[in-house]
Coordinates of C-alpha atoms in Angstrom, one line a residue:
Chain N
M1002 CA -19.5 28.1 0.2
K1003 CA -15.8 27.3 0.8
V1004 CA -14.1 24.1 -0.3
R1005 CA -10.7 23.0 1.0
L1006 CA -8.9 20.8 -1.5
R1007 CA -5.8 18.8 -0.7
N1008 CA -2.6 17.6 -2.4
P1009 CA -1.9 20.4 -3.0
D1010 CA -3.8 22.3 -0.3
R1011 CA -5.9 25.1 -1.7
E1012 CA -9.3 26.7 -1.2
V1013 CA -12.0 27.5 -3.7
E1014 CA -15.4 29.2 -3.5
V1015 CA -18.4 27.5 -5.2
A1016 CA -22.1 27.8 -5.0
G1017 CA -23.9 26.0 -2.2
G1018 CA -27.5 24.9 -1.9
R1019 CA -27.1 21.7 -3.9
S1020 CA -25.8 18.2 -3.5
V1021 CA -22.2 17.2 -2.8
R1022 CA -22.3 15.3 -6.1
D1023 CA -23.0 18.5 -8.0
V1024 CA -20.2 20.3 -6.2
L1025 CA -17.7 17.5 -7.0
D1026 CA -18.9 17.5 -10.6
E1027 CA -18.1 21.1 -10.9
L1028 CA -14.6 20.5 -9.4
D1029 CA -14.2 17.5 -11.8
V1030 CA -13.7 15.1 -8.8
H1031 CA -15.0 11.5 -8.8
P1032 CA -16.9 10.8 -5.6
D1033 CA -15.3 7.4 -5.1
T1034 CA -11.8 9.0 -5.0
V1035 CA -12.4 11.4 -2.0
L1036 CA -13.7 11.7 1.5
V1037 CA -15.9 14.8 1.9
I1038 CA -15.9 16.2 5.4
R1039 CA -18.2 18.8 6.9
E1040 CA -17.8 20.0 10.5
G1041 CA -15.8 16.9 11.4
E1042 CA -18.3 14.4 9.9
L1043 CA -18.3 12.5 6.6
V1044 CA -21.0 13.3 4.1
T1045 CA -22.1 11.3 1.1
R1046 CA -22.5 12.6 -2.5
H1047 CA -26.3 12.6 -1.9
D1048 CA -26.1 15.1 1.1
R1049 CA -26.9 18.7 0.4
V1050 CA -24.5 21.5 1.3
A1051 CA -25.6 25.0 2.2
E1052 CA -24.2 28.3 1.1
G1053 CA -22.5 28.9 4.4
D1054 CA -20.9 25.5 4.7
E1055 CA -17.2 24.7 4.6
I1056 CA -16.2 21.3 3.3
E1057 CA -12.9 19.4 2.9
V1058 CA -12.4 17.3 -0.1
R1059 CA -9.7 14.8 0.9
P1060 CA -8.2 12.4 -1.8
V1061 CA -8.0 8.8 -0.9
I1062 CA -5.9 7.6 -3.8
S1063 CA -2.3 7.0 -3.1
G1064 CA 0.4 5.8 -5.4
G1065 CA 4.0 4.9 -5.3
A1066 CA 5.7 1.9 -3.7
R1067 CA 3.6 0.0 -1.2
Chain C
M1468 CA -29.3 7.8 2.4
R1469 CA -29.8 5.4 5.3
C1470 CA -27.6 2.8 6.8
R1471 CA -28.3 -0.7 5.4
R1472 CA -27.9 -2.2 8.9
C1473 CA -29.6 0.2 11.3
H1474 CA -31.3 2.9 9.1
A1475 CA -29.5 5.8 10.8
P1476 CA -28.2 8.5 8.4
A1477 CA -25.4 7.1 6.3
V1478 CA -21.9 8.6 6.1
V1479 CA -20.2 6.1 3.7
E1480 CA -21.6 4.9 0.4
V1481 CA -20.2 1.6 -1.1
R1482 CA -21.5 1.9 -4.6
R1483 CA -20.3 -1.5 -5.8
H1484 CA -22.6 -3.1 -3.1
N1485 CA -25.3 -0.5 -3.7
A1486 CA -25.2 0.0 0.1
A1487 CA -24.4 2.8 2.6
F1488 CA -23.5 2.7 6.3
C1489 CA -23.6 5.0 9.3
R1490 CA -20.6 6.1 11.4
D1491 CA -21.3 3.4 14.0
C1492 CA -21.9 0.5 11.7
F1493 CA -19.2 1.1 9.0
P1494 CA -16.1 0.2 11.1
S1495 CA -17.6 -3.2 11.9
I1496 CA -18.2 -3.7 8.2
V1497 CA -14.5 -3.2 7.6
T1498 CA -13.5 -5.5 10.4
E1499 CA -15.8 -8.2 9.0
Q1500 CA -14.2 -7.8 5.6
V1501 CA -10.7 -8.2 7.1
R1502 CA -11.8 -11.2 9.1
K1503 CA -13.3 -12.8 5.9
A1504 CA -10.0 -12.1 4.1
I1505 CA -7.9 -13.7 6.8
R1506 CA -10.1 -16.8 6.8
R1507 CA -10.4 -17.1 3.0
F1508 CA -6.6 -17.2 2.6
D1509 CA -5.5 -18.7 5.9
M1510 CA -3.5 -15.5 6.6
L1511 CA -3.1 -15.6 10.3
E1512 CA -3.2 -18.0 13.2
R1513 CA -4.4 -16.9 16.6
D1514 CA -0.9 -17.2 18.2
D1515 CA 1.1 -15.7 15.3
R1516 CA 3.5 -12.9 15.9
V1517 CA 2.5 -10.4 13.2
L1518 CA 4.7 -7.6 11.8
V1519 CA 2.6 -5.0 10.2
A1520 CA 4.5 -2.6 7.8
V1521 CA 3.3 0.9 8.5
S1522 CA 4.0 4.1 6.6
G1523 CA 1.8 6.6 8.4
G1524 CA -0.8 6.4 5.6
K1525 CA -4.5 5.5 6.0
D1526 CA -4.2 1.9 4.8
S1527 CA -1.4 0.7 7.0
L1528 CA -2.6 2.4 10.1
A1529 CA -6.2 1.2 9.5
L1530 CA -4.8 -2.4 9.1
W1531 CA -2.8 -2.1 12.3
D1532 CA -5.9 -0.8 14.1
V1533 CA -8.2 -3.6 12.8
L1534 CA -5.6 -6.3 13.7
L1535 CA -5.3 -4.9 17.2
E1536 CA -9.1 -4.8 17.5
L1537 CA -9.3 -8.5 16.4
G1538 CA -6.8 -9.4 19.1
Y1539 CA -3.8 -10.3 17.2
D1540 CA -0.2 -10.0 18.5
V1541 CA 0.9 -7.1 16.2
T1542 CA 4.1 -5.1 16.1
G1543 CA 4.4 -2.1 13.8
L1544 CA 7.5 -1.6 11.6
Y1545 CA 8.2 1.9 10.2
L1546 CA 10.9 2.3 7.7
G1547 CA 12.5 5.8 7.5
L1548 CA 13.0 6.6 3.9
G1549 CA 14.7 9.9 4.3
I1550 CA 12.1 11.9 2.2
G1551 CA 12.5 15.1 4.1
G1552 CA 9.5 16.6 6.0
Y1553 CA 7.2 14.0 4.4
S1554 CA 9.1 11.2 6.2
D1555 CA 9.3 13.2 9.4
R1556 CA 5.5 13.8 9.5
S1557 CA 4.8 10.1 8.5
H1558 CA 7.0 8.9 11.3
A1559 CA 5.5 11.3 13.9
L1560 CA 1.9 10.1 13.0
T1561 CA 2.9 6.5 13.1
A1562 CA 4.5 6.9 16.5
A1563 CA 1.5 8.9 17.8
F1564 CA -0.8 6.0 16.7
A1565 CA 1.4 3.4 18.4
R1566 CA 1.3 5.5 21.6
S1567 CA -2.5 6.0 21.4
R1568 CA -3.1 2.2 21.1
G1569 CA -0.2 1.1 23.4
A1570 CA 1.2 -0.9 20.5
D1571 CA 4.8 -1.9 19.8
L1572 CA 6.6 0.0 17.1
R1573 CA 10.0 -0.8 15.6
V1574 CA 11.7 1.8 13.5
V1575 CA 14.5 1.2 10.9
D1576 CA 16.2 4.1 9.3
L1577 CA 17.4 3.3 5.7
T1578 CA 20.3 5.7 5.8
E1579 CA 21.5 4.5 9.2
E1580 CA 21.2 0.8 8.3
H1581 CA 22.2 0.9 4.6
G1582 CA 23.9 4.2 3.9
F1583 CA 21.4 5.8 1.5
D1584 CA 18.0 7.4 1.4
I1585 CA 15.3 7.1 -1.3
P1586 CA 15.8 10.5 -2.9
T1587 CA 19.5 9.8 -3.4
A1588 CA 18.8 6.3 -4.7
G1589 CA 16.3 7.7 -7.2
R1590 CA 18.9 10.2 -8.5
R1591 CA 21.9 7.9 -8.6
G1592 CA 20.5 4.5 -9.5
S1593 CA 19.1 3.2 -12.7
R1594 CA 15.7 2.3 -11.1
S1595 CA 12.8 4.7 -10.7
T1596 CA 12.4 6.2 -7.3
C1597 CA 9.2 4.2 -6.6
A1598 CA 10.9 1.0 -7.8
V1599 CA 13.9 1.3 -5.5
C1600 CA 11.6 2.4 -2.6
G1601 CA 9.4 -0.7 -3.0
L1602 CA 12.5 -2.9 -3.3
S1603 CA 14.0 -1.4 -0.1
K1604 CA 10.7 -1.9 1.8
R1605 CA 10.4 -5.5 0.8
Y1606 CA 14.0 -6.2 1.7
V1607 CA 13.9 -4.5 5.1
F1608 CA 10.4 -5.9 6.1
N1609 CA 11.6 -9.4 5.3
K1610 CA 14.9 -9.0 7.1
V1611 CA 13.2 -7.6 10.3
A1612 CA 10.6 -10.3 10.2
L1613 CA 13.2 -13.1 9.9
D1614 CA 15.6 -11.6 12.4
G1615 CA 12.8 -10.8 14.9
G1616 CA 11.2 -14.2 14.7
F1617 CA 7.9 -12.9 13.4
D1618 CA 5.6 -15.5 11.7
V1619 CA 4.1 -13.2 9.1
I1620 CA 4.3 -9.7 7.5
A1621 CA 1.1 -7.9 7.0
T1622 CA 0.9 -5.0 4.5
G1623 CA -1.9 -2.5 3.8
H1624 CA -2.4 -3.2 0.1
N1625 CA -6.1 -2.6 -0.7
L1626 CA -8.4 -3.5 -3.5
D1627 CA -7.4 -0.5 -5.6
D1628 CA -3.7 -1.3 -5.2
E1629 CA -4.2 -4.9 -6.2
A1630 CA -6.5 -4.2 -9.1
A1631 CA -4.1 -1.6 -10.5
T1632 CA -1.1 -4.0 -10.1
L1633 CA -3.1 -6.8 -11.9
L1634 CA -4.0 -4.3 -14.7
G1635 CA -0.3 -3.4 -15.1
N1636 CA 0.8 -7.0 -15.1
T1637 CA -1.9 -8.0 -17.5
L1638 CA -1.2 -5.1 -19.9
R1639 CA 2.4 -6.5 -20.1
W1640 CA 1.3 -10.1 -19.9
D1641 CA 3.9 -10.5 -17.1
T1642 CA 2.6 -14.0 -16.3
S1643 CA 5.2 -14.7 -13.5
S1644 CA 4.1 -11.5 -11.6
I1645 CA 0.4 -12.4 -12.2
A1646 CA 1.0 -15.8 -10.8
R1647 CA 2.6 -14.4 -7.6
Q1648 CA -0.1 -11.8 -7.1
S1649 CA -1.9 -13.4 -4.1
P1650 CA -3.2 -11.9 -0.9
Q1651 CA -1.2 -14.6 0.9
L1652 CA 2.4 -15.7 0.0
P1653 CA 3.5 -18.6 2.1
A1654 CA 6.9 -18.6 3.8
K1655 CA 9.8 -20.1 1.8
E1656 CA 13.4 -20.6 2.6
G1657 CA 14.6 -17.1 3.6
M1658 CA 11.2 -15.5 2.9
A1659 CA 8.7 -14.7 5.6
K1660 CA 5.0 -15.3 5.0
K1661 CA 3.3 -12.2 3.6
V1662 CA -0.4 -11.3 3.8
K1663 CA -2.6 -8.4 2.6
P1664 CA -5.7 -8.5 4.8
L1665 CA -7.2 -5.3 3.2
Y1666 CA -7.5 -6.8 -0.3
R1667 CA -11.3 -6.8 -0.2
L1668 CA -11.5 -3.1 0.7
S1669 CA -11.3 -0.1 -1.5
E1670 CA -9.2 3.0 -0.8
L1671 CA -12.3 4.9 0.0
E1672 CA -13.3 2.3 2.6
T1673 CA -9.9 2.2 4.3
A1674 CA -9.8 6.1 4.4
A1675 CA -13.3 6.3 5.8
Y1676 CA -12.5 3.7 8.4
A1677 CA -9.4 5.6 9.4
F1678 CA -11.4 8.8 9.7
L1679 CA -14.2 7.3 11.7
R1680 CA -11.8 5.6 14.0
D1681 CA -10.1 9.0 14.7
I1682 CA -6.8 7.8 13.2
E1683 CA -4.7 10.7 12.2
Y1684 CA -2.8 9.7 9.1
V1685 CA -0.6 11.5 6.6
V1686 CA -2.9 12.9 3.9
E1687 CA -0.3 14.4 1.7
E1688 CA 1.0 12.4 -1.1
C1689 CA 4.7 11.4 -1.3
P1690 CA 6.5 14.2 -3.1
L1691 CA 8.4 11.8 -5.2
V1692 CA 5.4 10.0 -6.7
D1693 CA 4.8 12.3 -9.7
G1694 CA 4.3 10.3 -12.9
N1695 CA 4.0 7.0 -11.0
T1696 CA 2.7 4.2 -13.2
Q1697 CA 0.6 2.7 -10.5
L1698 CA -1.3 6.0 -10.1
R1699 CA -2.0 6.1 -13.9
Y1700 CA -3.5 2.6 -13.7
K1701 CA -5.6 3.6 -10.7
N1702 CA -6.9 6.6 -12.6
A1703 CA -7.8 4.4 -15.5
M1704 CA -9.6 1.9 -13.3
N1705 CA -11.5 4.7 -11.5
A1706 CA -12.6 6.1 -14.9
I1707 CA -14.2 2.8 -15.7
E1708 CA -15.5 2.4 -12.1
S1709 CA -17.3 5.8 -12.3
T1710 CA -19.8 4.4 -14.9
S1711 CA -19.6 0.7 -14.0
P1712 CA -19.4 0.4 -10.2
G1713 CA -17.9 -2.9 -9.1
T1714 CA -15.5 -3.3 -12.0
K1715 CA -12.4 -3.2 -9.9
A1716 CA -13.7 -5.8 -7.5
Q1717 CA -14.9 -8.0 -10.4
F1718 CA -11.4 -7.7 -12.0
F1719 CA -9.3 -8.6 -8.9
L1720 CA -11.6 -10.8 -6.9
G1721 CA -12.7 -12.6 -10.1
Y1722 CA -9.0 -13.2 -10.8
L1723 CA -8.5 -14.8 -7.4
D1724 CA -11.6 -16.9 -7.8
R1725 CA -11.3 -18.0 -11.4
G1726 CA -8.0 -16.8 -12.9
A1727 CA -5.3 -17.5 -10.4
D1728 CA -5.2 -21.2 -10.9
L1729 CA -4.7 -20.7 -14.7
F1730 CA -1.4 -18.8 -14.0
A1731 CA -0.1 -20.9 -11.2
R1732 CA 2.3 -22.9 -13.4
E1733 CA 4.0 -19.6 -14.4
D1734 CA 5.4 -19.1 -10.9
D1735 CA 8.5 -21.2 -11.6
A1736 CA 11.3 -18.8 -10.5
D1737 CA 14.4 -20.6 -9.4
V1738 CA 15.3 -19.1 -6.0
R1739 CA 18.8 -19.2 -4.5
T1740 CA 20.8 -17.2 -1.9
C1741 CA 22.1 -13.7 -2.5
G1742 CA 25.9 -13.8 -2.6
S1743 CA 26.1 -10.6 -0.6
C1744 CA 23.4 -10.6 2.1
G1745 CA 22.1 -14.2 2.1
Q1746 CA 18.5 -13.3 1.4
P1747 CA 16.7 -15.2 -1.4
T1748 CA 17.0 -14.1 -5.0
T1749 CA 16.7 -15.4 -8.5
G1750 CA 20.1 -14.0 -9.5
R1751 CA 23.6 -14.1 -8.1
Y1752 CA 22.9 -11.1 -5.9
C1753 CA 19.5 -9.8 -4.8
A1754 CA 18.0 -6.7 -6.4
F1755 CA 18.4 -4.7 -3.1
C1756 CA 22.1 -5.4 -2.9
R1757 CA 22.6 -4.6 -6.5
A1758 CA 20.7 -1.3 -6.1
K1759 CA 22.5 -0.5 -2.9
A1760 CA 25.9 -1.1 -4.5
Q1761 CA 25.0 1.0 -7.5
V1762 CA 23.8 3.9 -5.3
L1763 CA 26.9 3.8 -3.1
G1764 CA 29.2 3.2 -6.0
R1765 CA 30.5 0.0 -4.6
R1766 CA 31.3 -3.3 -6.4
L1767 CA 29.5 -6.5 -5.4
G1768 CA 31.5 -9.7 -5.3
V1769 CA 34.4 -8.5 -3.0
Q1770 CA 33.5 -11.0 -0.4
A1771 CA 33.5 -13.7 -2.9
V1772 CA 37.2 -13.0 -3.8
A1773 CA 38.3 -14.3 -0.5
L1774 CA 36.0 -17.3 -0.4
A1775 CA 35.5 -18.7 -3.9
D1776 CA 37.8 -20.3 -6.4
D1777 CA 39.2 -18.4 -9.3
R1778 CA 36.5 -19.4 -11.7
E1779 CA 33.7 -18.2 -9.4
V1780 CA 35.6 -15.0 -8.8
A1781 CA 35.8 -14.4 -12.5
D1782 CA 32.1 -15.2 -12.9
A1783 CA 31.1 -12.9 -10.0
L1784 CA 33.0 -9.9 -11.3
S1785 CA 32.0 -10.3 -14.9
D1786 CA 28.3 -10.5 -13.9
E1787 CA 28.5 -7.5 -11.7
V1788 CA 29.6 -4.6 -13.9
L1789 CA 27.2 -2.2 -12.3
P1790 CA 25.0 0.1 -14.3
A1791 CA 26.3 3.0 -12.3
E1792 CA 29.7 2.3 -13.6
I1793 CA 28.5 2.0 -17.1
Y1794 CA 26.5 5.2 -16.9
G1795 CA 29.1 7.1 -14.9
G1796 CA 26.5 7.6 -12.1
A1797 CA 28.6 6.6 -9.2
P1798 CA 28.8 9.2 -6.4
A1799 CA 32.0 11.0 -5.6

């Protein structure tokens, strides 16, 4: 399956057929620091992703002057 | 996972509450948290004119959206920082949001108003880029609020922001800053009232709210933020949060409930009027005017020469040997 990562934008291929949490673990991404989006909908770390899925992993942490 | 409220499939998990919510229920959870924050700290009155500081990011646009939904009289203020394409895209998304909601937006361009942009200030000044950026924002927000007759400035600081700031202040035992870290700072002479209605919501929650409300926000990070201290503190807090959900909330909300009163006496800064712009400061000139003079290679205190007696002139000039002059950093 295809994963689109942001900041910087890039794409990686990982195995599907498992939970979002497992995919994020492999990518070393903490679930509380990202939105995971599939086909325009949010999914939680407990949802399963299939081999043919495409997901966006969008960071929510912002820094700098507020 | 199922929504705690209606048992539909959940799309957002809030681990610190051991709860999850569906796409229809979650936005109202956020609205309730903002309403609770406003009530808890007497942030807004029904007839207040509210100036919300917007950057084009998820937090400030989410805040603007919630306040509009709650029926407040809200005007957005966007400050153009001059950070190339990043600022252009942020401005465009902010303007698009305002149009989509039929909301009022004011735009101030730092270069047009004050003669410098943030990348230049970061290169020429003695402060970090993020420090001079934050300083410029606070200055402009306050000035626009006072000049425009707004009752209150609202900013999109969230729980993660506040917990990271409290962690940094605590690590330095900066007791004055700890004492001032409140979701509501009342108006003082020359200072507009400031509120942070998102302080009970994590970044994940504000981002999810923005997404579910179809708010298009700037996802990319500011290109100048590399190495930012606040980000390091956030990463540290998130590392703890990953194994102990709720730690961030306990740290910051616990401080508000049980710690803030212990530090209140430390907030004893003696405020006076800036000798250059008239805004409040604890020194002879405010930090913004000092930073601006440094970046532009100007000397503060020129106005005082015509107005003050000799002794005051001597004091003014001796106090204001600018770091840029010391370091040779003044522009050509």
